[in-house]
Amino acid sequence: AQSRVKRLAKLTPIETTIEASVSPFLLPSPARPLAPPLIRLENVEVGYGDDPAILRDLNLRLDVDDRIGLLGVNGAGKSTFAKMIAGALEVRSGEVSRSPRIEVGWFHQHQIEALDPEQTPLDIMREARPTDSDQSHRSRLAQFGIHFDKQGTKVEALSGGERARLLLNMVAMAAPHLLILDEPTNHLDIDSRRALLDALNSYEGAVILITHDRSLMELVADRLWLAADNQIVPFDGDMDDYARFVIERAKGGTSAPSQSAAKEKRSKGKKKKTK
C-alpha cells in the first residue's frame, strides 16, 4: 500500500475540465396578451399551385397560452401547416380568423440553409434592426451566445449550432404572441437543447412545436395535434400512444382519427368527469 501511495504521488495531476457555460436563449414574452382565440381555422384547405391539397377540412382553434405539439410522419403536412399559420402560405378555401395584432415568430430548418454565406451575424443584425447602434447590435449578439470574435465571421464559417442559435433568438426578438418552431434542435448540442427547453418553459406566449426530439415534445407541449391523411386533428393520447399508432399504422391497421371522432371522444371525457 505504501509503495502504491508513493507511485501515485509521482503522477502528474490531471486538471478537471471546466465546461464553457452555455448562453441562454432569449425568448421574451409578449408585453400584452391578446383576446382569444389567436387563430381560428374553419374548413380550411391548403396546398401548392395546382397540385392536390396537402391539408383539407381543418377546423382548429389556437388560444393565447396553448402549447401544441404537432405530430406526424415526414410528408404529412406539418411544415405546410406551420407555413400557413405563419402567414407565408395562402389558403385555397375556408376561413382563417386571426387576431389583428398578432405577432408570429417562425423558425424552420430551411432558414439556416437560406442564410447568405457571405454575411456576418453583425450584418444580419444590422438588417433586422437598422436604427440601433453597432454597440446595441454587438451587445444583443453577445446575449444570443454569438460573442465578439464570431460577430464578424462569415456565416459559412459558423457551425450549424451557431447559425441555429442566431436564428432562433432573432425570430423571438420581437416578443411574438406565437412561436412556431419547426425542428429547432437539429443543430443544437445537449446543453443548448436544455437551454432552449428552459427558455420555452419561461416564455408566456403560444407555441406550436414540430420536433423529433421526444423529450422536448413531452416537456413543452400541453396538447398534441396529429397530421395524417391530409388532415390535422387533436390527438387524445401521449407520446407512447403516438408510438403505438405509428407502429399499427405501418402494419396497415390504424387509421387517423377524424376531427369529428376526436371531438366526440373529448366530449365523452368531459361527461365522465362531470359524473
XYZ file of N, CA and C in Angstrom:
825
model
N 0.825 -1.208 0.000
C 0.000 0.000 0.000
C 0.862 1.261 0.000
N 1.948 1.254 0.842
C 2.838 2.418 0.890
C 3.518 2.643 -0.462
N 3.893 1.519 -1.117
C 4.510 1.626 -2.438
C 3.570 2.258 -3.437
N 2.279 1.880 -3.366
C 1.273 2.439 -4.285
C 1.088 3.928 -4.030
N 1.096 4.307 -2.764
C 0.950 5.727 -2.408
C 2.093 6.541 -3.000
N 3.324 5.990 -2.918
C 4.486 6.711 -3.457
C 4.392 6.863 -4.973
N 3.916 5.794 -5.659
C 3.782 5.882 -7.125
C 2.724 6.903 -7.513
N 1.621 6.917 -6.770
C 0.548 7.888 -7.048
C 1.028 9.318 -6.841
N 1.890 9.496 -5.832
C 2.385 10.840 -5.543
C 3.241 11.383 -6.670
N 3.881 10.482 -7.424
C 4.744 10.909 -8.520
C 3.986 11.206 -9.802
N 2.713 10.778 -9.884
C 1.933 11.011 -11.098
C 1.593 12.478 -11.249
N 1.528 12.929 -12.506
C 1.140 14.322 -12.785
C -0.360 14.479 -12.572
N -0.785 15.426 -11.741
C -2.234 15.620 -11.511
C -2.958 15.957 -12.808
N -4.140 15.405 -12.973
C -4.977 15.693 -14.137
C -5.975 16.776 -13.746
N -5.894 17.888 -14.439
C -6.784 19.000 -14.101
C -8.198 18.707 -14.569
N -9.149 19.085 -13.754
C -10.550 18.912 -14.092
C -10.928 19.861 -15.225
N -11.595 19.330 -16.240
C -12.033 20.157 -17.363
C -13.271 20.956 -16.959
N -13.185 22.257 -17.121
C -14.320 23.121 -16.788
C -15.055 23.447 -18.074
N -16.306 23.021 -18.152
C -17.085 23.233 -19.367
C -17.434 24.709 -19.535
N -17.346 25.162 -20.749
C -17.756 26.538 -21.046
C -19.248 26.672 -20.802
N -19.645 27.791 -20.219
C -21.063 27.996 -19.948
C -21.835 28.177 -21.242
N -23.060 27.687 -21.260
C -23.915 27.800 -22.438
C -24.816 29.014 -22.276
N -24.803 29.892 -23.250
C -25.638 31.092 -23.176
C -27.105 30.714 -23.252
N -27.943 31.347 -22.461
C -29.376 31.050 -22.520
C -29.986 31.592 -23.804
N -31.109 31.006 -24.198
C -31.882 31.558 -25.309
C -32.765 32.676 -24.771
N -32.922 33.727 -25.559
C -33.762 34.857 -25.164
C -35.080 34.771 -25.925
N -36.131 34.373 -25.230
C -37.460 34.283 -25.832
C -38.389 35.188 -25.035
N -38.333 36.492 -25.284
C -39.149 37.425 -24.495
C -40.641 37.192 -24.707
N -41.391 37.246 -23.621
C -42.833 37.047 -23.695
C -43.510 38.304 -24.228
N -44.669 38.146 -24.891
C -45.376 39.333 -25.408
C -45.784 40.261 -24.271
N -45.700 41.559 -24.539
C -45.992 42.547 -23.499
C -47.456 42.525 -23.098
N -48.336 42.377 -24.101
C -49.782 42.391 -23.816
C -50.432 41.159 -24.423
N -51.102 40.357 -23.602
C -51.820 39.199 -24.165
C -52.993 39.663 -25.017
N -53.297 38.898 -26.041
C -54.411 39.228 -26.926
C -55.664 38.475 -26.503
N -56.804 38.993 -26.925
C -58.062 38.299 -26.630
C -58.116 36.995 -27.422
N -58.575 35.913 -26.800
C -58.657 34.638 -27.524
C -59.813 34.656 -28.529
N -59.727 33.826 -29.577
C -58.571 32.995 -29.926
C -57.548 33.783 -30.719
N -56.303 33.278 -30.715
C -55.283 33.885 -31.565
C -55.596 33.623 -33.030
N -55.924 32.353 -33.315
C -56.213 31.936 -34.686
C -57.319 30.891 -34.662
N -58.251 31.013 -35.599
C -59.290 30.003 -35.757
C -59.361 29.594 -37.236
N -59.389 28.296 -37.478
C -59.492 27.760 -38.834
C -60.838 27.076 -38.997
N -61.530 27.403 -40.089
C -62.831 26.791 -40.365
C -62.845 26.268 -41.796
N -62.905 24.942 -41.914
C -62.980 24.261 -43.220
C -61.863 24.702 -44.166
N -60.677 24.821 -43.649
C -59.541 25.340 -44.423
C -58.902 24.230 -45.254
N -58.548 24.595 -46.487
C -57.785 23.709 -47.367
C -56.561 24.469 -47.839
N -55.417 23.774 -47.891
C -54.180 24.431 -48.283
C -53.339 23.485 -49.134
N -52.628 24.067 -50.103
C -51.771 23.278 -50.987
C -50.889 24.208 -51.794
N -50.204 23.642 -52.782
C -49.261 24.402 -53.598
C -49.660 24.335 -55.062
N -49.858 25.500 -55.668
C -50.170 25.556 -57.088
C -51.405 24.744 -57.449
N -51.287 23.972 -58.535
C -52.404 23.151 -58.984
C -52.320 21.714 -58.466
N -51.361 21.450 -57.594
C -51.223 20.102 -57.040
C -52.379 19.792 -56.094
N -52.632 18.518 -55.829
C -53.684 18.155 -54.874
C -53.424 18.789 -53.507
N -54.492 18.977 -52.746
C -54.389 19.614 -51.435
C -53.464 18.819 -50.519
N -52.628 19.539 -49.779
C -51.782 18.905 -48.765
C -52.604 18.666 -47.501
N -53.407 19.663 -47.123
C -54.264 19.577 -45.946
C -55.645 20.085 -46.305
N -56.677 19.471 -45.732
C -58.045 19.906 -46.008
C -58.913 19.703 -44.765
N -60.063 20.378 -44.795
C -61.044 20.267 -43.700
C -60.423 20.551 -42.338
N -59.640 21.614 -42.269
C -59.014 21.978 -40.993
C -59.982 22.831 -40.180
N -60.315 22.346 -38.987
C -61.173 23.084 -38.067
C -60.490 23.081 -36.697
N -59.705 24.116 -36.465
C -58.869 24.162 -35.272
C -58.888 25.556 -34.672
N -58.561 25.599 -33.385
C -58.505 26.879 -32.673
C -57.230 26.919 -31.831
N -56.546 28.064 -31.914
C -55.315 28.251 -31.144
C -55.515 29.420 -30.187
N -55.320 29.162 -28.905
C -55.509 30.195 -27.884
C -54.174 30.754 -27.390
N -54.281 31.786 -26.563
C -53.102 32.587 -26.216
C -52.046 31.823 -25.428
N -52.443 30.788 -24.690
C -51.470 30.065 -23.869
C -51.322 28.607 -24.296
N -51.730 28.281 -25.513
C -51.630 26.900 -25.996
C -50.186 26.500 -26.241
N -49.856 25.284 -25.872
C -48.563 24.675 -26.197
C -48.875 23.429 -27.009
N -48.833 23.556 -28.318
C -49.249 22.481 -29.214
C -48.034 21.723 -29.735
N -48.042 20.420 -29.559
C -47.039 19.570 -30.179
C -47.641 18.948 -31.422
N -47.066 19.222 -32.589
C -47.619 18.735 -33.852
C -46.894 17.456 -34.265
N -47.622 16.349 -34.261
C -47.071 15.034 -34.565
C -47.385 14.645 -36.005
N -46.647 13.672 -36.520
C -46.904 13.166 -37.866
C -45.618 12.736 -38.534
N -45.735 11.784 -39.432
C -44.563 11.306 -40.155
C -44.113 12.373 -41.155
N -42.901 12.230 -41.661
C -42.404 13.160 -42.681
C -43.318 13.123 -43.904
N -43.648 14.315 -44.401
C -44.508 14.401 -45.571
C -45.984 14.467 -45.260
N -46.338 14.492 -43.967
C -47.753 14.515 -43.591
C -48.362 15.909 -43.656
N -47.535 16.935 -43.816
C -48.065 18.296 -43.941
C -47.777 19.195 -42.751
N -46.895 18.772 -41.850
C -46.614 19.581 -40.658
C -45.989 20.931 -41.024
N -44.972 20.894 -41.886
C -44.305 22.142 -42.258
C -45.212 23.039 -43.103
N -46.068 22.431 -43.913
C -47.050 23.207 -44.686
C -48.005 23.923 -43.744
N -48.442 23.233 -42.707
C -49.324 23.829 -41.705
C -48.625 24.994 -41.010
N -47.372 24.798 -40.622
C -46.621 25.865 -39.960
C -46.503 27.085 -40.864
N -46.233 26.850 -42.132
C -46.093 27.937 -43.097
C -47.394 28.708 -43.242
N -48.506 27.982 -43.265
C -49.810 28.628 -43.389
C -50.141 29.446 -42.132
N -49.897 28.879 -40.952
C -50.170 29.593 -39.706
C -49.286 30.833 -39.594
N -48.059 30.742 -40.102
C -47.146 31.889 -40.063
C -47.554 32.987 -41.036
N -48.505 32.681 -41.926
C -48.962 33.673 -42.894
C -48.142 33.707 -44.160
N -47.277 32.699 -44.377
C -46.431 32.656 -45.565
C -47.034 31.820 -46.686
N -48.209 31.240 -46.468
C -48.878 30.432 -47.485
C -50.369 30.702 -47.427
N -50.927 31.133 -48.549
C -52.365 31.430 -48.615
C -53.176 30.133 -48.631
N -54.354 30.202 -48.028
C -55.235 29.034 -48.052
C -56.020 29.028 -49.360
N -56.429 27.833 -49.797
C -57.220 27.724 -51.014
C -58.685 28.020 -50.750
N -59.160 27.558 -49.634
C -60.572 27.770 -49.295
C -60.722 27.699 -47.787
N -61.902 28.078 -47.318
C -62.138 28.124 -45.889
C -61.808 29.489 -45.313
N -61.904 29.595 -44.013
C -61.718 30.884 -43.348
C -60.658 30.780 -42.262
N -59.726 31.727 -42.287
C -58.707 31.850 -41.250
C -58.952 33.164 -40.513
N -59.304 33.080 -39.250
C -59.531 34.279 -38.438
C -58.316 34.480 -37.534
N -57.697 35.650 -37.642
C -56.527 35.969 -36.831
C -56.782 37.191 -35.980
N -56.224 37.195 -34.788
C -56.244 38.418 -34.002
C -55.509 39.497 -34.784
N -56.085 40.680 -34.952
C -55.475 41.696 -35.830
C -54.095 42.163 -35.383
N -53.765 42.010 -34.102
C -52.474 42.500 -33.604
C -51.467 41.371 -33.388
N -51.761 40.185 -33.872
C -50.894 39.043 -33.588
C -49.523 39.187 -34.240
N -48.477 38.897 -33.472
C -47.101 38.836 -33.963
C -46.661 37.373 -33.897
N -46.103 36.879 -34.994
C -45.701 35.476 -35.072
C -44.199 35.374 -35.324
N -43.539 34.542 -34.541
C -42.139 34.216 -34.784
C -42.056 32.792 -35.316
N -41.442 32.623 -36.489
C -41.439 31.320 -37.167
C -40.015 30.898 -37.467
N -39.606 29.793 -36.857
C -38.287 29.218 -37.145
C -38.474 27.899 -37.877
N -37.737 27.746 -38.990
C -37.738 26.453 -39.670
C -36.328 26.166 -40.159
N -36.008 24.887 -40.290
C -34.635 24.484 -40.559
C -34.101 25.000 -41.892
N -34.991 25.284 -42.858
C -34.522 25.763 -44.164
C -33.980 27.188 -44.097
N -34.331 27.916 -43.016
C -33.779 29.263 -42.851
C -32.252 29.218 -42.731
N -31.763 28.169 -42.080
C -30.320 28.033 -41.906
C -29.639 27.894 -43.262
N -30.250 27.078 -44.136
C -29.684 26.861 -45.471
C -29.791 28.121 -46.330
N -30.809 28.957 -46.044
C -31.048 30.142 -46.871
C -30.195 31.346 -46.480
N -29.457 31.252 -45.373
C -28.614 32.369 -44.969
C -27.557 32.650 -46.036
N -27.277 33.929 -46.253
C -26.223 34.324 -47.194
C -24.871 33.955 -46.585
N -24.119 33.052 -47.209
C -22.860 32.600 -46.619
C -21.819 33.700 -46.471
N -21.984 34.811 -47.224
C -21.016 35.903 -47.173
C -21.337 36.914 -46.072
N -22.536 36.856 -45.529
C -22.906 37.790 -44.466
C -22.322 37.354 -43.128
N -22.264 38.288 -42.210
C -21.826 38.002 -40.844
C -23.024 38.187 -39.907
N -22.963 37.650 -38.674
C -24.040 37.914 -37.721
C -24.302 39.401 -37.522
N -23.231 40.200 -37.564
C -23.399 41.646 -37.401
C -24.162 42.240 -38.577
N -23.880 41.769 -39.798
C -24.631 42.231 -40.975
C -26.107 41.894 -40.839
N -26.404 40.677 -40.392
C -27.790 40.212 -40.261
C -28.521 41.039 -39.220
N -27.844 41.351 -38.127
C -28.475 42.155 -37.078
C -28.702 43.588 -37.554
N -27.776 44.110 -38.334
C -27.947 45.475 -38.860
C -29.149 45.559 -39.789
N -29.362 44.517 -40.585
C -30.528 44.499 -41.480
C -31.824 44.400 -40.696
N -31.811 43.596 -39.633
C -33.025 43.383 -38.848
C -33.397 44.607 -38.021
N -32.381 45.330 -37.515
C -32.633 46.490 -36.653
C -31.738 47.650 -37.128
N -32.105 48.246 -38.263
C -31.240 49.268 -38.876
C -31.077 50.543 -38.058
N -31.998 50.837 -37.154
C -31.914 52.089 -36.395
C -31.110 51.950 -35.110
N -30.761 50.717 -34.720
C -29.981 50.521 -33.499
C -28.504 50.808 -33.749
N -27.793 51.124 -32.695
C -26.355 51.388 -32.801
C -25.583 50.077 -32.928
N -24.343 50.169 -33.403
C -23.495 48.993 -33.516
C -23.240 48.379 -32.143
N -23.116 49.239 -31.133
C -22.897 48.733 -29.778
C -24.097 47.902 -29.329
N -25.298 48.365 -29.674
C -26.514 47.620 -29.337
C -26.548 46.291 -30.075
N -26.156 46.307 -31.365
C -26.117 45.076 -32.150
C -25.157 44.067 -31.524
N -23.983 44.531 -31.151
C -22.971 43.637 -30.592
C -23.405 43.094 -29.234
N -24.020 43.947 -28.452
C -24.496 43.522 -27.135
C -25.572 42.449 -27.253
N -26.486 42.666 -28.195
C -27.566 41.696 -28.379
C -27.017 40.356 -28.893
N -26.083 40.404 -29.830
C -25.483 39.173 -30.343
C -24.749 38.413 -29.240
N -24.078 39.149 -28.354
C -23.393 38.510 -27.234
C -24.398 37.810 -26.318
N -25.562 38.436 -26.124
C -26.619 37.806 -25.323
C -27.121 36.530 -25.992
N -27.076 36.502 -27.321
C -27.501 35.310 -28.069
C -26.472 34.177 -27.975
N -25.287 34.488 -27.450
C -24.226 33.489 -27.421
C -23.279 33.611 -28.594
N -23.437 34.687 -29.422
C -22.522 34.957 -30.530
C -21.567 36.041 -30.047
N -20.427 35.627 -29.540
C -19.514 36.562 -28.887
C -18.681 37.338 -29.904
N -17.928 38.323 -29.394
C -17.266 39.325 -30.246
C -16.447 38.690 -31.361
N -15.710 37.631 -31.038
C -14.828 37.041 -32.044
C -15.588 36.353 -33.167
N -16.893 36.095 -32.970
C -17.712 35.444 -34.001
C -18.628 36.423 -34.736
N -18.763 37.626 -34.206
C -19.748 38.557 -34.757
C -19.393 39.039 -36.157
N -18.104 39.060 -36.480
C -17.679 39.470 -37.813
C -17.284 38.295 -38.696
N -17.603 37.082 -38.240
C -17.273 35.877 -39.005
C -18.358 35.597 -40.034
N -17.965 35.231 -41.244
C -18.953 34.914 -42.271
C -19.784 33.704 -41.857
N -21.046 33.710 -42.261
C -21.973 32.636 -41.910
C -21.434 31.276 -42.323
N -20.756 31.215 -43.472
C -20.255 29.930 -43.961
C -19.234 29.314 -43.013
N -18.619 30.140 -42.150
C -17.617 29.637 -41.211
C -18.210 29.314 -39.840
N -19.486 29.625 -39.645
C -20.143 29.314 -38.375
C -20.613 27.870 -38.374
N -20.686 27.285 -37.207
C -21.212 25.920 -37.096
C -22.732 25.939 -37.263
N -23.304 24.776 -37.510
C -24.761 24.691 -37.615
C -25.440 25.125 -36.332
N -24.840 24.798 -35.191
C -25.406 25.200 -33.908
C -25.385 26.700 -33.718
N -24.312 27.360 -34.141
C -24.217 28.816 -34.020
C -25.246 29.499 -34.909
N -25.428 28.975 -36.109
C -26.431 29.541 -37.011
C -27.848 29.351 -36.457
N -28.107 28.152 -35.932
C -29.432 27.880 -35.359
C -29.695 28.778 -34.157
N -28.691 28.952 -33.312
C -28.843 29.809 -32.134
C -29.144 31.250 -32.552
N -28.423 31.742 -33.563
C -28.641 33.098 -34.055
C -30.078 33.271 -34.543
N -30.543 32.343 -35.381
C -31.877 32.475 -35.971
C -32.984 32.281 -34.944
N -32.821 31.315 -34.038
C -33.847 31.083 -33.013
C -34.052 32.332 -32.160
N -32.951 32.962 -31.769
C -33.075 34.175 -30.967
C -33.658 35.327 -31.774
N -33.332 35.398 -33.052
C -33.814 36.518 -33.859
C -35.302 36.425 -34.151
N -35.831 35.204 -34.373
C -37.274 35.104 -34.648
C -38.091 35.446 -33.408
N -37.470 35.322 -32.232
C -38.190 35.637 -30.990
C -37.902 37.041 -30.488
N -37.064 37.765 -31.196
C -36.572 39.060 -30.725
C -37.689 40.076 -30.501
N -38.746 40.004 -31.305
C -39.833 40.991 -31.213
C -40.912 40.600 -30.203
N -40.639 39.611 -29.353
C -41.598 39.149 -28.341
C -42.942 38.777 -28.971
N -42.967 37.783 -29.871
C -44.206 37.425 -30.574
C -45.234 36.774 -29.651
N -46.492 36.848 -30.077
C -47.562 36.181 -29.327
C -47.578 34.679 -29.595
N -47.016 34.285 -30.733
C -46.972 32.874 -31.119
C -45.594 32.544 -31.670
N -45.002 31.477 -31.139
C -43.745 30.951 -31.664
C -44.024 29.635 -32.378
N -43.609 29.551 -33.640
C -43.718 28.303 -34.405
C -42.302 27.784 -34.606
N -42.014 26.635 -34.038
C -40.667 26.078 -34.095
C -40.709 24.748 -34.830
N -40.115 24.731 -36.020
C -40.100 23.540 -36.871
C -38.694 22.940 -36.823
N -38.532 21.865 -36.072
C -37.251 21.174 -35.868
C -36.167 22.137 -35.364
N -36.394 22.741 -34.199
C -35.432 23.740 -33.710
C -34.141 23.150 -33.158
N -34.128 21.852 -32.826
C -32.959 21.297 -32.137
C -32.008 20.517 -33.046
N -32.267 20.506 -34.351
C -31.473 19.663 -35.254
C -29.970 19.919 -35.161
N -29.574 21.167 -34.943
C -28.148 21.514 -34.933
C -27.636 21.854 -33.537
N -28.461 21.633 -32.514
C -28.070 22.028 -31.163
C -27.492 20.851 -30.390
N -26.476 21.135 -29.572
C -25.936 20.097 -28.705
C -26.839 19.926 -27.481
N -26.498 18.972 -26.618
C -27.364 18.637 -25.482
C -27.569 19.831 -24.563
N -26.498 20.562 -24.251
C -26.617 21.695 -23.333
C -27.476 22.808 -23.930
N -27.329 23.035 -25.238
C -28.139 24.072 -25.890
C -29.601 23.661 -25.955
N -29.859 22.368 -26.109
C -31.250 21.896 -26.091
C -31.890 22.153 -24.738
N -31.122 21.920 -23.696
C -31.634 22.177 -22.348
C -31.900 23.671 -22.156
N -31.013 24.510 -22.665
C -31.205 25.961 -22.561
C -32.465 26.393 -23.314
N -32.720 25.781 -24.483
C -33.924 26.102 -25.243
C -35.167 25.654 -24.486
N -35.115 24.476 -23.882
C -36.245 23.987 -23.088
C -36.566 24.955 -21.954
N -35.540 25.399 -21.240
C -35.754 26.340 -20.132
C -36.394 27.632 -20.637
N -35.914 28.115 -21.789
C -36.461 29.363 -22.334
C -37.918 29.191 -22.757
N -38.252 28.056 -23.365
C -39.625 27.809 -23.802
C -40.571 27.694 -22.611
N -40.104 27.099 -21.537
C -40.959 26.946 -20.364
C -41.140 28.257 -19.608
N -40.270 29.233 -19.877
C -40.433 30.563 -19.278
C -41.229 31.507 -20.180
N -41.290 31.182 -21.456
C -41.999 32.014 -22.436
C -43.510 31.910 -22.201
N -44.211 33.047 -22.239
C -45.626 33.088 -21.868
C -46.573 33.231 -23.049
N -46.066 33.105 -24.262
C -46.938 33.136 -25.427
C -47.345 31.728 -25.833
N -48.013 31.611 -26.987
C -48.425 30.313 -27.526
C -47.271 29.701 -28.315
N -47.249 28.370 -28.367
C -46.177 27.652 -29.061
C -46.780 26.550 -29.927
N -46.299 26.451 -31.159
C -46.534 25.268 -31.994
C -45.168 24.643 -32.230
N -44.987 23.415 -31.754
C -43.690 22.757 -31.799
C -43.731 21.532 -32.707
N -42.808 21.489 -33.660
C -42.619 20.329 -34.527
C -41.208 19.831 -34.279
N -41.073 18.610 -33.777
C -39.738 18.106 -33.464
C -39.738 16.588 -33.371
N -38.584 15.989 -33.708
C -38.372 14.570 -33.491
C -37.750 14.315 -32.124
N -37.489 15.393 -31.388
C -36.911 15.286 -30.049
C -38.038 14.990 -29.064
N -38.197 13.713 -28.713
C -39.335 13.302 -27.887
C -39.330 13.983 -26.518
N -38.168 14.095 -25.891
C -38.122 14.694 -24.562
C -38.550 16.156 -24.606
N -38.135 16.885 -25.639
C -38.552 18.275 -25.776
C -40.061 18.359 -25.967
N -40.605 17.472 -26.810
C -42.050 17.459 -27.044
C -42.808 17.202 -25.740
N -42.362 16.224 -24.966
C -43.061 15.860 -23.735
C -42.974 16.962 -22.679
N -41.870 17.699 -22.659
C -41.666 18.701 -21.617
C -42.202 20.076 -21.982
N -42.568 20.288 -23.254
C -43.074 21.594 -23.683
C -44.565 21.556 -24.010
N -45.004 20.531 -24.743
C -46.378 20.508 -25.267
C -47.392 20.121 -24.196
N -48.472 20.892 -24.128
C -49.606 20.553 -23.263
C -50.665 19.764 -24.021
N -50.736 19.992 -25.326
C -51.709 19.274 -26.168
C -51.010 18.805 -27.431
N -51.513 17.716 -27.991
C -50.932 17.156 -29.208
C -51.943 17.221 -30.336
N -51.481 17.606 -31.521
C -52.260 17.511 -32.746
C -51.546 16.544 -33.683
N -52.327 15.832 -34.477
C -51.776 14.816 -35.367
C -52.033 15.174 -36.817
N -50.962 15.167 -37.620
C -51.079 15.355 -39.071
C -51.061 13.987 -39.734
N -52.161 13.637 -40.391
C -52.260 12.344 -41.087
C -53.461 12.393 -42.020
N -53.367 11.681 -43.142
C -54.475 11.587 -44.088
C -54.986 12.954 -44.534
N -54.045 13.890 -44.774
C -54.376 15.241 -45.270
C -55.205 16.055 -44.287
N -55.146 15.696 -43.026
C -55.854 16.453 -42.002
C -54.947 16.688 -40.810
N -55.346 17.609 -39.955
C -54.716 17.788 -38.651
C -55.843 17.818 -37.630
N -55.746 16.895 -36.662
C -56.798 16.753 -35.659
C -56.164 16.647 -34.278
N -56.902 17.009 -33.226
C -56.398 16.785 -31.871
C -56.136 15.297 -31.639
N -55.026 14.993 -30.984
C -54.653 13.615 -30.691
C -54.844 13.380 -29.196
N -55.790 12.533 -28.849
C -56.089 12.267 -27.443
C -55.224 11.117 -26.940
N -54.010 11.428 -26.577
C -53.087 10.426 -26.090
C -51.758 11.087 -25.793
N -50.783 10.276 -25.365
C -49.449 10.797 -25.102
C -48.476 10.262 -26.139
N -47.188 10.472 -25.916
C -46.191 10.060 -26.900
C -46.104 8.539 -27.024
N -46.393 7.822 -25.952
C -46.424 6.354 -26.039
C -47.578 5.906 -26.931
N -48.727 6.570 -26.785
C -49.878 6.250 -27.648
C -49.541 6.548 -29.107
N -48.830 7.647 -29.330
C -48.461 8.001 -30.697
C -47.493 6.971 -31.290
N -46.535 6.510 -30.480
C -45.590 5.490 -30.963
C -46.336 4.224 -31.366
N -47.344 3.844 -30.558
C -48.142 2.656 -30.904
C -48.954 2.906 -32.168
N -49.469 4.119 -32.306
C -50.237 4.476 -33.500
C -49.377 4.337 -34.757
N -48.143 4.832 -34.696
C -47.255 4.772 -35.856
C -46.950 3.328 -36.216
N -46.725 2.481 -35.197
C -46.427 1.068 -35.458
C -47.618 0.370 -36.099
N -48.801 0.600 -35.544
C -50.013 -0.010 -36.092
C -50.305 0.505 -37.490
N -50.026 1.786 -37.673
C -50.250 2.409 -38.979
C -49.346 1.758 -40.030
N -48.098 1.486 -39.643
C -47.157 0.858 -40.569
C -47.597 -0.552 -40.937
N -48.313 -1.203 -40.013
C -48.823 -2.552 -40.285
C -50.107 -2.517 -41.103
N -50.637 -1.301 -41.304
C -51.880 -1.164 -42.069
C -53.119 -1.328 -41.231
N -52.971 -1.124 -39.915
C -54.119 -1.377 -39.040
C -54.900 -0.155 -38.624
N -54.211 0.891 -38.186
C -54.890 2.020 -37.559
C -54.998 3.200 -38.509
N -56.195 3.763 -38.614
C -56.384 4.977 -39.408
C -56.343 6.180 -38.486
N -56.069 7.329 -39.053
C -56.010 8.548 -38.247
C -57.400 8.906 -37.752
N -57.523 9.414 -36.511
C -58.832 9.820 -36.013
C -59.357 11.020 -36.772
N -60.631 11.011 -37.099
C -61.228 12.165 -37.773
C -61.451 13.268 -36.764
N -61.671 14.490 -37.256
C -61.914 15.596 -36.331
C -63.205 15.375 -35.559
N -64.223 14.818 -36.195
C -65.483 14.566 -35.502
C -65.307 13.507 -34.426
N -64.485 12.479 -34.728
C -64.256 11.425 -33.744
C -63.477 11.961 -32.554
N -62.471 12.809 -32.841
C -61.688 13.392 -31.760
C -62.561 14.276 -30.883
N -63.455 15.038 -31.538
C -64.353 15.918 -30.792
C -65.304 15.101 -29.917
N -65.810 13.987 -30.483
C -66.722 13.132 -29.744
C -66.035 12.497 -28.540
N -64.760 12.076 -28.726
C -64.012 11.461 -27.637
C -63.797 12.452 -26.508
N -63.438 13.717 -26.849
C -63.239 14.728 -25.818
C -64.536 15.029 -25.098
N -65.662 15.023 -25.862
C -66.962 15.292 -25.264
C -67.337 14.214 -24.257
N -67.078 12.946 -24.603
C -67.364 11.843 -23.683
C -66.507 11.948 -22.435
N -65.239 12.363 -22.624
C -64.348 12.506 -21.484
C -64.850 13.552 -20.514
N -65.398 14.667 -21.053
C -65.936 15.726 -20.201
C -67.157 15.229 -19.428
N -68.024 14.412 -20.083
C -69.203 13.893 -19.396
C -68.826 12.990 -18.262
N -67.787 12.149 -18.456
C -67.347 11.242 -17.416
C -66.821 12.032 -16.213
N -66.071 13.114 -16.499
C -65.559 13.943 -15.396
C -66.702 14.605 -14.639
N -67.753 15.014 -15.367
C -68.901 15.650 -14.720
C -69.599 14.688 -13.776
N -69.750 13.405 -14.228
C -70.368 12.415 -13.353
C -69.537 12.200 -12.095
